[in-house]
Amino acid sequence: MADWSSLPADLVNRVGDCFLASNDLDYYMEFRAVCHNWRSATADPRTSPEEPCFRPRWWVMLDELYSDDDTHLFVNATTGRFLHKSLPLLRRYYLVTTTTGGFIILSDRKPPHAAQVLNPFTGSLTRFLAPVPRQMHLAAAVVGSADSFTLVMASDSAREVYWADPESDAFFFEVCNRPSGMLPYIAGKYAGCKSGSVVTDTDEANKIIDNRRSAKLEYRVCAADSASGEVLVVSIEKGSHRIGISKAKMDSPEGVLEPVTSIGSRALFVGDRCLLVNSNKLPSIDANCIYYQVDCPDGWFCDDVYVYDINHGRAERIAESISTNTVMRENAHPLALLDLLVSYTMNIPEYELPWELMLERIPETLIDAAYLEDFDYDYDDVQFGD
């Protein structure tokens, strides 16, 4: 029987490169753990975590809102591979949000609550000096080359984009209309930017959104297509289910849009975050379609799911409302893959720290008991009906 540990280094590297090509970073780590010779022949992600080949690109944490233990469910949106990953490290931090590539954004539990970026597949934790902006809901992206590592976050409620490098003392920010949905387009503009001056590229994102508002379209969002270096820009008028699709180059300073008539075997999930998936690898997901939610008329915590067939230009309601309220979900049916993907794009996690700070401002006793005695109310005089 061959001694596998003595395989030539170039052959070992070729096997490792296959795992990296499919972004199966956990397989790569397990492969390196087999023996000393294989570790010596391959690059260590922990010593060079900024290298693009070691960054998660296609992974999505599906149970951001629902997981009650240390194990989290991920899916590779390109290969369709599912992975349950134990992450006990998360207990030591506040969960801020995740990226559509697979990074997990955390903050220290101790002041000043500095940002941390976790690669859950390699275990690499990139520590930042800057504290996380205290916004309740933050979308995020990690951008940059091997020489730069920039965390970009966006808050729709604050209408601001934030960015910082690990050495930055604070997050820089500037105003941007509804930035969460446009993050795939604008995030790359901030890579390596260490200045607090105005970044003019954001004006392009504002211009695109404002043009669509004049047409009374409710949504203007985009999803990154890393294979082509483009972003798909989707405009949705929810009331009439009118949908338009166009594309732009990520590095195009002019923001020139070209119409798109087909997205092939892929499917788009549209919401506060957007996701482009390979429908051939994911069961129950139709190709060349756009999935989205329409607000419930009663204003509850859920929306009905629609699918828009790009070929026929027709929208169809395909699922009942998906509740994101954990209390309401106790007796609900188990979430299917479609539910999880729609929920991921529509619901950005709540950053716990702002909640805790808000509660600290509430007095322990809202109403002094002595104050109630001033009313001297006699409950014996109350008349109750039959």
mmCIF file of C-alpha atoms in Angstrom:
data_model
loop_
_atom_site.group_PDB
_atom_site.id
_atom_site.type_symbol
_atom_site.label_atom_id
_atom_site.label_comp_id
_atom_site.label_asym_id
_atom_site.label_seq_id
_atom_site.Cartn_x
_atom_site.Cartn_y
_atom_site.Cartn_z
ATOM 1 C CA MET A 1 0.000 0.000 0.000
ATOM 2 C CA ALA A 2 1.367 3.373 -1.003
ATOM 3 C CA ASP A 3 2.613 5.725 1.646
ATOM 4 C CA TRP A 4 0.306 8.677 1.047
ATOM 5 C CA SER A 5 2.329 10.940 3.298
ATOM 6 C CA SER A 6 5.244 10.779 0.848
ATOM 7 C CA LEU A 7 3.312 12.081 -2.176
ATOM 8 C CA PRO A 8 5.255 14.692 -4.191
ATOM 9 C CA ALA A 9 4.664 18.256 -3.028
ATOM 10 C CA ASP A 10 3.390 19.410 -6.428
ATOM 11 C CA LEU A 11 0.739 16.678 -6.460
ATOM 12 C CA VAL A 12 -0.339 17.546 -2.911
ATOM 13 C CA ASN A 13 -0.629 21.181 -3.952
ATOM 14 C CA ARG A 14 -2.771 20.278 -6.965
ATOM 15 C CA VAL A 15 -5.231 18.435 -4.730
ATOM 16 C CA GLY A 16 -5.333 21.376 -2.344
ATOM 17 C CA ASP A 17 -5.914 23.769 -5.232
ATOM 18 C CA CYS A 18 -8.980 21.741 -6.257
ATOM 19 C CA PHE A 19 -10.534 22.355 -2.845
ATOM 20 C CA LEU A 20 -9.700 26.056 -3.025
ATOM 21 C CA ALA A 21 -11.173 26.341 -6.529
ATOM 22 C CA SER A 22 -14.573 25.197 -5.245
ATOM 23 C CA ASN A 23 -14.126 27.318 -2.084
ATOM 24 C CA ASP A 24 -14.324 24.162 0.059
ATOM 25 C CA LEU A 25 -12.055 25.693 2.668
ATOM 26 C CA ASP A 26 -13.035 23.204 5.360
ATOM 27 C CA TYR A 27 -11.942 20.321 3.099
ATOM 28 C CA TYR A 28 -8.658 22.136 2.527
ATOM 29 C CA MET A 29 -8.085 22.438 6.277
ATOM 30 C CA GLU A 30 -8.894 18.747 6.835
ATOM 31 C CA PHE A 31 -6.624 17.815 3.933
ATOM 32 C CA ARG A 32 -3.695 19.701 5.488
ATOM 33 C CA ALA A 33 -4.346 18.050 8.856
ATOM 34 C CA VAL A 34 -3.655 14.537 7.508
ATOM 35 C CA CYS A 35 0.111 14.639 8.018
ATOM 36 C CA HIS A 36 3.125 16.886 8.468
ATOM 37 C CA ASN A 37 4.337 16.487 4.884
ATOM 38 C CA TRP A 38 1.021 17.650 3.453
ATOM 39 C CA ARG A 39 1.005 20.663 5.745
ATOM 40 C CA SER A 40 4.544 21.528 4.697
ATOM 41 C CA ALA A 41 3.637 21.300 1.012
ATOM 42 C CA THR A 42 0.603 23.600 1.205
ATOM 43 C CA ALA A 43 0.050 27.193 2.301
ATOM 44 C CA ASP A 44 -1.345 27.780 5.782
ATOM 45 C CA PRO A 45 -4.474 30.011 5.787
ATOM 46 C CA ARG A 46 -3.811 31.023 9.381
ATOM 47 C CA THR A 47 -0.492 32.664 8.496
ATOM 48 C CA SER A 48 -1.889 34.506 5.468
ATOM 49 C CA PRO A 49 -5.641 34.924 6.097
ATOM 50 C CA GLU A 50 -5.882 37.951 3.782
ATOM 51 C CA GLU A 51 -4.997 35.896 0.699
ATOM 52 C CA PRO A 52 -8.060 35.922 -1.602
ATOM 53 C CA CYS A 53 -7.862 32.159 -2.195
ATOM 54 C CA PHE A 54 -8.484 31.551 1.526
ATOM 55 C CA ARG A 55 -11.482 33.869 1.799
ATOM 56 C CA PRO A 56 -15.009 32.433 1.762
ATOM 57 C CA ARG A 57 -16.752 33.588 -1.425
ATOM 58 C CA TRP A 58 -19.886 31.539 -2.009
ATOM 59 C CA TRP A 59 -21.013 30.484 1.464
ATOM 60 C CA VAL A 60 -24.169 31.608 3.247
ATOM 61 C CA MET A 61 -25.021 31.050 6.918
ATOM 62 C CA LEU A 62 -28.658 30.015 6.595
ATOM 63 C CA ASP A 63 -29.606 29.961 10.279
ATOM 64 C CA GLU A 64 -28.477 33.408 11.441
ATOM 65 C CA LEU A 65 -31.884 33.973 13.034
ATOM 66 C CA TYR A 66 -32.818 30.458 14.116
ATOM 67 C CA SER A 67 -29.833 28.565 15.530
ATOM 68 C CA ASP A 68 -30.062 27.846 19.267
ATOM 69 C CA ASP A 69 -26.711 26.098 19.696
ATOM 70 C CA ASP A 70 -23.103 26.276 18.544
ATOM 71 C CA THR A 71 -23.736 24.437 15.261
ATOM 72 C CA HIS A 72 -24.632 26.539 12.234
ATOM 73 C CA LEU A 73 -25.860 25.562 8.787
ATOM 74 C CA PHE A 74 -24.016 26.851 5.721
ATOM 75 C CA VAL A 75 -24.641 26.314 2.025
ATOM 76 C CA ASN A 76 -22.295 26.904 -0.887
ATOM 77 C CA ALA A 77 -24.476 28.890 -3.301
ATOM 78 C CA THR A 78 -22.401 27.777 -6.302
ATOM 79 C CA THR A 79 -21.765 24.074 -5.641
ATOM 80 C CA GLY A 80 -24.892 23.372 -3.568
ATOM 81 C CA ARG A 81 -22.911 21.758 -0.769
ATOM 82 C CA PHE A 82 -24.360 21.953 2.761
ATOM 83 C CA LEU A 83 -22.217 22.079 5.870
ATOM 84 C CA HIS A 84 -22.996 21.968 9.591
ATOM 85 C CA LYS A 85 -20.202 23.821 11.354
ATOM 86 C CA SER A 86 -19.631 23.954 15.112
ATOM 87 C CA LEU A 87 -18.631 27.478 16.144
ATOM 88 C CA PRO A 88 -18.421 27.697 19.959
ATOM 89 C CA LEU A 89 -16.174 30.755 19.522
ATOM 90 C CA LEU A 90 -19.261 32.852 18.762
ATOM 91 C CA ARG A 91 -20.306 32.733 22.422
ATOM 92 C CA ARG A 92 -17.409 35.027 23.316
ATOM 93 C CA TYR A 93 -18.556 37.838 21.014
ATOM 94 C CA TYR A 94 -21.591 39.765 19.880
ATOM 95 C CA LEU A 95 -22.830 38.574 16.500
ATOM 96 C CA VAL A 96 -23.133 41.627 14.264
ATOM 97 C CA THR A 97 -23.937 40.144 10.857
ATOM 98 C CA THR A 98 -22.587 37.853 8.123
ATOM 99 C CA THR A 99 -21.521 38.449 4.545
ATOM 100 C CA THR A 100 -22.982 36.760 1.486
ATOM 101 C CA GLY A 101 -19.579 35.148 0.987
ATOM 102 C CA GLY A 102 -19.395 33.476 4.395
ATOM 103 C CA PHE A 103 -17.479 35.798 6.747
ATOM 104 C CA ILE A 104 -18.969 36.328 10.212
ATOM 105 C CA ILE A 105 -18.737 39.848 11.641
ATOM 106 C CA LEU A 106 -18.381 40.000 15.423
ATOM 107 C CA SER A 107 -17.657 42.584 18.089
ATOM 108 C CA ASP A 108 -15.887 42.280 21.430
ATOM 109 C CA ARG A 109 -18.152 42.052 24.453
ATOM 110 C CA LYS A 110 -15.865 44.436 26.324
ATOM 111 C CA PRO A 111 -15.587 48.142 25.444
ATOM 112 C CA PRO A 112 -14.803 49.612 23.008
ATOM 113 C CA HIS A 113 -16.489 46.639 21.271
ATOM 114 C CA ALA A 114 -13.967 46.406 18.444
ATOM 115 C CA ALA A 115 -14.894 44.625 15.229
ATOM 116 C CA GLN A 116 -13.658 41.120 14.456
ATOM 117 C CA VAL A 117 -13.957 39.240 11.166
ATOM 118 C CA LEU A 118 -14.130 35.452 11.483
ATOM 119 C CA ASN A 119 -13.473 33.044 8.655
ATOM 120 C CA PRO A 120 -15.510 30.102 10.010
ATOM 121 C CA PHE A 121 -13.900 27.596 7.644
ATOM 122 C CA THR A 122 -10.249 28.267 8.450
ATOM 123 C CA GLY A 123 -10.676 29.621 11.976
ATOM 124 C CA SER A 124 -8.801 32.826 11.122
ATOM 125 C CA LEU A 125 -9.927 35.824 13.168
ATOM 126 C CA THR A 126 -8.935 39.270 11.900
ATOM 127 C CA ARG A 127 -8.996 41.801 14.725
ATOM 128 C CA PHE A 128 -9.849 45.444 14.152
ATOM 129 C CA LEU A 129 -9.083 48.412 16.378
ATOM 130 C CA ALA A 130 -12.251 50.275 15.426
ATOM 131 C CA PRO A 131 -15.490 49.660 17.369
ATOM 132 C CA VAL A 132 -18.496 48.473 15.381
ATOM 133 C CA PRO A 133 -20.972 51.272 14.541
ATOM 134 C CA ARG A 134 -23.921 51.063 16.921
ATOM 135 C CA GLN A 135 -26.637 50.412 14.391
ATOM 136 C CA MET A 136 -29.255 47.721 14.902
ATOM 137 C CA HIS A 137 -29.072 46.139 11.438
ATOM 138 C CA LEU A 138 -25.844 46.099 9.424
ATOM 139 C CA ALA A 139 -25.133 44.476 6.073
ATOM 140 C CA ALA A 140 -21.456 43.744 5.468
ATOM 141 C CA ALA A 141 -18.844 42.885 2.866
ATOM 142 C CA VAL A 142 -15.120 42.153 3.076
ATOM 143 C CA VAL A 143 -13.128 43.541 0.161
ATOM 144 C CA GLY A 144 -9.531 44.107 -0.878
ATOM 145 C CA SER A 145 -6.545 42.297 -2.331
ATOM 146 C CA ALA A 146 -3.855 40.302 -0.559
ATOM 147 C CA ASP A 147 -2.318 43.609 0.546
ATOM 148 C CA SER A 148 -5.529 45.131 1.913
ATOM 149 C CA PHE A 149 -8.387 43.860 4.021
ATOM 150 C CA THR A 150 -11.314 46.246 4.366
ATOM 151 C CA LEU A 151 -14.573 45.684 6.223
ATOM 152 C CA VAL A 152 -17.479 47.626 4.716
ATOM 153 C CA MET A 153 -20.847 47.837 6.468
ATOM 154 C CA ALA A 154 -24.109 49.555 5.619
ATOM 155 C CA SER A 155 -27.137 50.713 7.598
ATOM 156 C CA ASP A 156 -30.384 51.538 5.805
ATOM 157 C CA SER A 157 -31.907 53.142 8.905
ATOM 158 C CA ALA A 158 -28.942 55.513 9.317
ATOM 159 C CA ARG A 159 -28.452 55.830 5.538
ATOM 160 C CA GLU A 160 -24.720 55.436 6.025
ATOM 161 C CA VAL A 161 -21.843 53.318 4.734
ATOM 162 C CA TYR A 162 -18.983 52.478 7.123
ATOM 163 C CA TRP A 163 -15.530 51.139 6.301
ATOM 164 C CA ALA A 164 -12.290 50.398 8.135
ATOM 165 C CA ASP A 165 -9.047 48.477 7.843
ATOM 166 C CA PRO A 166 -7.736 46.446 10.803
ATOM 167 C CA GLU A 167 -5.401 49.320 11.767
ATOM 168 C CA SER A 168 -8.065 52.046 11.566
ATOM 169 C CA ASP A 169 -8.902 53.666 14.910
ATOM 170 C CA ALA A 170 -12.500 54.228 13.839
ATOM 171 C CA PHE A 171 -14.852 53.450 10.970
ATOM 172 C CA PHE A 172 -15.049 56.123 8.329
ATOM 173 C CA PHE A 173 -18.541 56.833 7.093
ATOM 174 C CA GLU A 174 -20.587 58.772 4.595
ATOM 175 C CA VAL A 175 -24.228 59.137 3.671
ATOM 176 C CA CYS A 176 -25.719 56.826 1.050
ATOM 177 C CA ASN A 177 -29.384 56.154 0.265
ATOM 178 C CA ARG A 178 -30.476 52.580 1.077
ATOM 179 C CA PRO A 179 -26.909 51.256 0.971
ATOM 180 C CA SER A 180 -27.530 47.655 2.109
ATOM 181 C CA GLY A 181 -28.981 46.495 -1.185
ATOM 182 C CA MET A 182 -26.291 48.319 -3.159
ATOM 183 C CA LEU A 183 -23.368 46.984 -1.107
ATOM 184 C CA PRO A 184 -22.052 44.608 -3.819
ATOM 185 C CA TYR A 185 -21.691 47.620 -6.121
ATOM 186 C CA ILE A 186 -20.197 50.176 -3.735
ATOM 187 C CA ALA A 187 -18.133 48.010 -1.334
ATOM 188 C CA GLY A 188 -15.147 47.611 -3.640
ATOM 189 C CA LYS A 189 -14.743 51.372 -3.871
ATOM 190 C CA TYR A 190 -13.589 51.491 -0.249
ATOM 191 C CA ALA A 191 -10.893 48.803 -0.410
ATOM 192 C CA GLY A 192 -7.774 50.177 1.234
ATOM 193 C CA CYS A 193 -9.298 53.640 1.657
ATOM 194 C CA LYS A 194 -7.769 55.131 4.800
ATOM 195 C CA SER A 195 -9.154 58.642 4.411
ATOM 196 C CA GLY A 196 -12.214 60.193 5.980
ATOM 197 C CA SER A 197 -12.769 62.481 3.017
ATOM 198 C CA VAL A 198 -15.787 62.054 0.775
ATOM 199 C CA VAL A 199 -15.584 59.111 -1.623
ATOM 200 C CA THR A 200 -17.173 60.292 -4.864
ATOM 201 C CA ASP A 201 -17.976 56.771 -6.097
ATOM 202 C CA THR A 202 -20.870 56.574 -3.627
ATOM 203 C CA ASP A 203 -22.594 59.318 -5.593
ATOM 204 C CA GLU A 204 -23.086 56.779 -8.384
ATOM 205 C CA ALA A 205 -25.058 54.506 -6.068
ATOM 206 C CA ASN A 206 -27.230 57.426 -4.963
ATOM 207 C CA LYS A 207 -27.764 58.449 -8.571
ATOM 208 C CA ILE A 208 -28.918 54.985 -9.584
ATOM 209 C CA ILE A 209 -31.385 54.746 -6.705
ATOM 210 C CA ASP A 210 -32.754 58.254 -7.244
ATOM 211 C CA ASN A 211 -33.375 57.580 -10.931
ATOM 212 C CA ARG A 212 -35.448 54.556 -10.051
ATOM 213 C CA ARG A 213 -37.426 56.393 -7.399
ATOM 214 C CA SER A 214 -38.587 58.782 -10.089
ATOM 215 C CA ALA A 215 -40.112 55.747 -11.811
ATOM 216 C CA LYS A 216 -41.848 54.788 -8.529
ATOM 217 C CA LEU A 217 -40.033 51.497 -8.190
ATOM 218 C CA GLU A 218 -39.848 50.269 -4.609
ATOM 219 C CA TYR A 219 -36.601 48.289 -4.727
ATOM 220 C CA ARG A 220 -33.224 48.910 -6.285
ATOM 221 C CA VAL A 221 -30.737 46.240 -5.237
ATOM 222 C CA CYS A 222 -27.887 44.273 -6.703
ATOM 223 C CA ALA A 223 -26.084 40.949 -6.410
ATOM 224 C CA ALA A 224 -22.431 40.314 -7.162
ATOM 225 C CA ASP A 225 -21.387 37.897 -9.890
ATOM 226 C CA SER A 226 -17.777 37.215 -8.923
ATOM 227 C CA ALA A 227 -17.160 35.001 -11.954
ATOM 228 C CA SER A 228 -17.764 37.840 -14.435
ATOM 229 C CA GLY A 229 -16.770 40.787 -12.249
ATOM 230 C CA GLU A 230 -20.248 42.260 -12.653
ATOM 231 C CA VAL A 231 -23.191 43.165 -10.474
ATOM 232 C CA LEU A 232 -26.763 42.368 -11.426
ATOM 233 C CA VAL A 233 -29.015 45.323 -10.634
ATOM 234 C CA VAL A 234 -32.669 44.471 -9.983
ATOM 235 C CA SER A 235 -35.566 46.944 -9.846
ATOM 236 C CA ILE A 236 -38.873 45.759 -8.407
ATOM 237 C CA GLU A 237 -42.253 47.448 -8.195
ATOM 238 C CA LYS A 238 -43.907 45.156 -5.683
ATOM 239 C CA GLY A 239 -47.463 46.353 -6.206
ATOM 240 C CA SER A 240 -47.573 45.390 -9.878
ATOM 241 C CA HIS A 241 -44.655 42.902 -9.838
ATOM 242 C CA ARG A 242 -42.864 44.814 -12.564
ATOM 243 C CA ILE A 243 -39.209 43.787 -12.568
ATOM 244 C CA GLY A 244 -36.245 45.052 -14.538
ATOM 245 C CA ILE A 245 -32.737 43.583 -14.611
ATOM 246 C CA SER A 246 -29.523 45.190 -15.754
ATOM 247 C CA LYS A 247 -25.822 44.723 -15.141
ATOM 248 C CA ALA A 248 -22.779 46.886 -14.514
ATOM 249 C CA LYS A 249 -19.075 46.259 -14.099
ATOM 250 C CA MET A 250 -17.941 46.351 -10.479
ATOM 251 C CA ASP A 251 -15.005 48.577 -11.397
ATOM 252 C CA SER A 252 -16.952 50.890 -13.720
ATOM 253 C CA PRO A 253 -16.741 54.455 -12.369
ATOM 254 C CA GLU A 254 -19.540 55.606 -14.670
ATOM 255 C CA GLY A 255 -22.077 53.090 -13.392
ATOM 256 C CA VAL A 256 -23.210 52.285 -16.961
ATOM 257 C CA LEU A 257 -26.092 49.800 -16.943
ATOM 258 C CA GLU A 258 -26.832 47.256 -19.658
ATOM 259 C CA PRO A 259 -30.177 45.401 -19.867
ATOM 260 C CA VAL A 260 -30.257 41.690 -19.003
ATOM 261 C CA THR A 261 -32.793 39.294 -20.522
ATOM 262 C CA SER A 262 -31.591 36.056 -18.908
ATOM 263 C CA ILE A 263 -29.475 34.888 -15.981
ATOM 264 C CA GLY A 264 -29.217 31.334 -17.320
ATOM 265 C CA SER A 265 -29.131 28.501 -14.800
ATOM 266 C CA ARG A 266 -28.893 30.869 -11.862
ATOM 267 C CA ALA A 267 -31.564 32.300 -9.582
ATOM 268 C CA LEU A 268 -31.675 35.588 -7.691
ATOM 269 C CA PHE A 269 -32.955 36.076 -4.155
ATOM 270 C CA VAL A 270 -33.747 39.736 -3.604
ATOM 271 C CA GLY A 271 -34.157 41.650 -0.344
ATOM 272 C CA ASP A 272 -32.123 43.838 1.987
ATOM 273 C CA ARG A 273 -29.303 41.544 0.904
ATOM 274 C CA CYS A 274 -29.174 39.788 -2.444
ATOM 275 C CA LEU A 275 -27.958 36.351 -3.334
ATOM 276 C CA LEU A 276 -27.086 34.741 -6.658
ATOM 277 C CA VAL A 277 -27.305 30.929 -6.560
ATOM 278 C CA ASN A 278 -26.727 28.018 -8.928
ATOM 279 C CA SER A 279 -30.185 26.493 -9.320
ATOM 280 C CA ASN A 280 -28.750 23.328 -10.907
ATOM 281 C CA LYS A 281 -27.147 22.459 -7.570
ATOM 282 C CA LEU A 282 -29.974 23.457 -5.215
ATOM 283 C CA PRO A 283 -33.198 21.420 -5.027
ATOM 284 C CA SER A 284 -36.540 23.203 -5.515
ATOM 285 C CA ILE A 285 -34.915 26.392 -6.865
ATOM 286 C CA ASP A 286 -35.905 27.285 -10.454
ATOM 287 C CA ALA A 287 -33.441 28.642 -13.001
ATOM 288 C CA ASN A 288 -33.692 32.118 -14.537
ATOM 289 C CA CYS A 289 -36.025 33.278 -11.776
ATOM 290 C CA ILE A 290 -36.107 35.982 -9.102
ATOM 291 C CA TYR A 291 -37.433 35.242 -5.617
ATOM 292 C CA TYR A 292 -38.702 38.008 -3.361
ATOM 293 C CA GLN A 293 -41.296 38.839 -0.713
ATOM 294 C CA VAL A 294 -44.278 41.183 -0.694
ATOM 295 C CA ASP A 295 -45.374 42.877 2.521
ATOM 296 C CA CYS A 296 -48.342 41.348 4.308
ATOM 297 C CA PRO A 297 -51.350 43.703 4.281
ATOM 298 C CA ASP A 298 -51.938 43.160 8.009
ATOM 299 C CA GLY A 299 -48.444 44.421 8.859
ATOM 300 C CA TRP A 300 -47.317 41.321 10.773
ATOM 301 C CA PHE A 301 -43.778 39.988 10.933
ATOM 302 C CA CYS A 302 -43.964 38.040 7.701
ATOM 303 C CA ASP A 303 -44.302 38.385 3.944
ATOM 304 C CA ASP A 304 -45.584 36.183 1.132
ATOM 305 C CA VAL A 305 -43.032 34.717 -1.263
ATOM 306 C CA TYR A 306 -43.212 35.318 -5.013
ATOM 307 C CA VAL A 307 -41.144 34.017 -7.904
ATOM 308 C CA TYR A 308 -40.700 36.013 -11.094
ATOM 309 C CA ASP A 309 -40.054 33.985 -14.245
ATOM 310 C CA ILE A 310 -37.687 36.071 -16.387
ATOM 311 C CA ASN A 311 -38.452 34.037 -19.532
ATOM 312 C CA HIS A 312 -42.180 34.742 -19.405
ATOM 313 C CA GLY A 313 -42.159 38.029 -17.485
ATOM 314 C CA ARG A 314 -44.668 36.670 -14.998
ATOM 315 C CA ALA A 315 -44.806 36.616 -11.176
ATOM 316 C CA GLU A 316 -46.477 33.909 -9.110
ATOM 317 C CA ARG A 317 -47.132 33.582 -5.386
ATOM 318 C CA ILE A 318 -45.510 30.301 -4.350
ATOM 319 C CA ALA A 319 -45.428 30.250 -0.565
ATOM 320 C CA GLU A 320 -47.270 31.558 2.434
ATOM 321 C CA SER A 321 -45.778 34.068 4.781
ATOM 322 C CA ILE A 322 -42.488 33.157 6.425
ATOM 323 C CA SER A 323 -42.392 34.260 10.035
ATOM 324 C CA THR A 324 -39.025 35.468 11.294
ATOM 325 C CA ASN A 325 -40.277 35.868 14.850
ATOM 326 C CA THR A 326 -38.687 33.132 16.988
ATOM 327 C CA VAL A 327 -41.722 32.957 19.298
ATOM 328 C CA MET A 328 -44.115 32.522 16.387
ATOM 329 C CA ARG A 329 -41.827 29.883 14.851
ATOM 330 C CA GLU A 330 -42.042 27.479 17.819
ATOM 331 C CA ASN A 331 -45.026 25.594 16.417
ATOM 332 C CA ALA A 332 -44.452 26.340 12.737
ATOM 333 C CA HIS A 333 -43.411 23.827 10.089
ATOM 334 C CA PRO A 334 -39.669 23.255 9.598
ATOM 335 C CA LEU A 335 -38.082 25.764 7.258
ATOM 336 C CA ALA A 336 -37.300 24.474 3.768
ATOM 337 C CA LEU A 337 -34.289 25.595 1.733
ATOM 338 C CA LEU A 338 -36.425 28.124 -0.139
ATOM 339 C CA ASP A 339 -37.631 29.585 3.168
ATOM 340 C CA LEU A 340 -34.097 29.898 4.503
ATOM 341 C CA LEU A 341 -32.747 31.580 1.374
ATOM 342 C CA VAL A 342 -35.619 34.066 1.244
ATOM 343 C CA SER A 343 -35.325 34.753 4.962
ATOM 344 C CA TYR A 344 -31.574 35.333 4.650
ATOM 345 C CA THR A 345 -31.988 38.005 2.012
ATOM 346 C CA MET A 346 -34.949 39.716 3.684
ATOM 347 C CA ASN A 347 -33.764 39.740 7.293
ATOM 348 C CA ILE A 348 -30.478 41.185 8.520
ATOM 349 C CA PRO A 349 -29.630 39.996 12.066
ATOM 350 C CA GLU A 350 -30.038 42.361 14.992
ATOM 351 C CA TYR A 351 -26.776 43.498 16.541
ATOM 352 C CA GLU A 352 -27.284 42.760 20.250
ATOM 353 C CA LEU A 353 -25.130 45.534 21.717
ATOM 354 C CA PRO A 354 -27.434 48.460 20.775
ATOM 355 C CA TRP A 355 -30.323 46.570 22.395
ATOM 356 C CA GLU A 356 -28.377 46.072 25.607
ATOM 357 C CA LEU A 357 -27.335 49.713 25.739
ATOM 358 C CA MET A 358 -30.936 50.745 25.193
ATOM 359 C CA LEU A 359 -32.153 48.551 28.041
ATOM 360 C CA GLU A 360 -29.500 49.951 30.372
ATOM 361 C CA ARG A 361 -31.058 53.377 29.965
ATOM 362 C CA ILE A 362 -34.426 52.137 31.232
ATOM 363 C CA PRO A 363 -34.804 52.622 35.015
ATOM 364 C CA GLU A 364 -35.089 49.434 37.037
ATOM 365 C CA THR A 365 -38.385 50.727 38.457
ATOM 366 C CA LEU A 366 -40.472 52.504 35.862
ATOM 367 C CA ILE A 367 -43.134 53.626 38.331
ATOM 368 C CA ASP A 368 -42.406 54.187 41.984
ATOM 369 C CA ALA A 369 -44.774 52.119 44.124
ATOM 370 C CA ALA A 370 -45.188 55.078 46.493
ATOM 371 C CA TYR A 371 -46.506 57.108 43.566
ATOM 372 C CA LEU A 372 -49.390 54.644 43.100
ATOM 373 C CA GLU A 373 -50.502 55.137 46.693
ATOM 374 C CA ASP A 374 -51.387 58.744 45.889
ATOM 375 C CA PHE A 375 -54.339 57.520 43.857
ATOM 376 C CA ASP A 376 -55.818 55.672 46.867
ATOM 377 C CA TYR A 377 -58.016 53.606 44.559
ATOM 378 C CA ASP A 378 -60.671 51.366 46.174
ATOM 379 C CA TYR A 379 -61.057 48.260 44.061
ATOM 380 C CA ASP A 380 -64.099 47.162 46.122
ATOM 381 C CA ASP A 381 -66.137 49.817 44.317
ATOM 382 C CA VAL A 382 -65.444 48.332 40.907
ATOM 383 C CA GLN A 383 -68.497 46.717 39.272
ATOM 384 C CA PHE A 384 -67.740 43.753 37.002
ATOM 385 C CA GLY A 385 -70.173 42.426 34.431
ATOM 386 C CA ASP A 386 -71.462 38.854 34.396
#
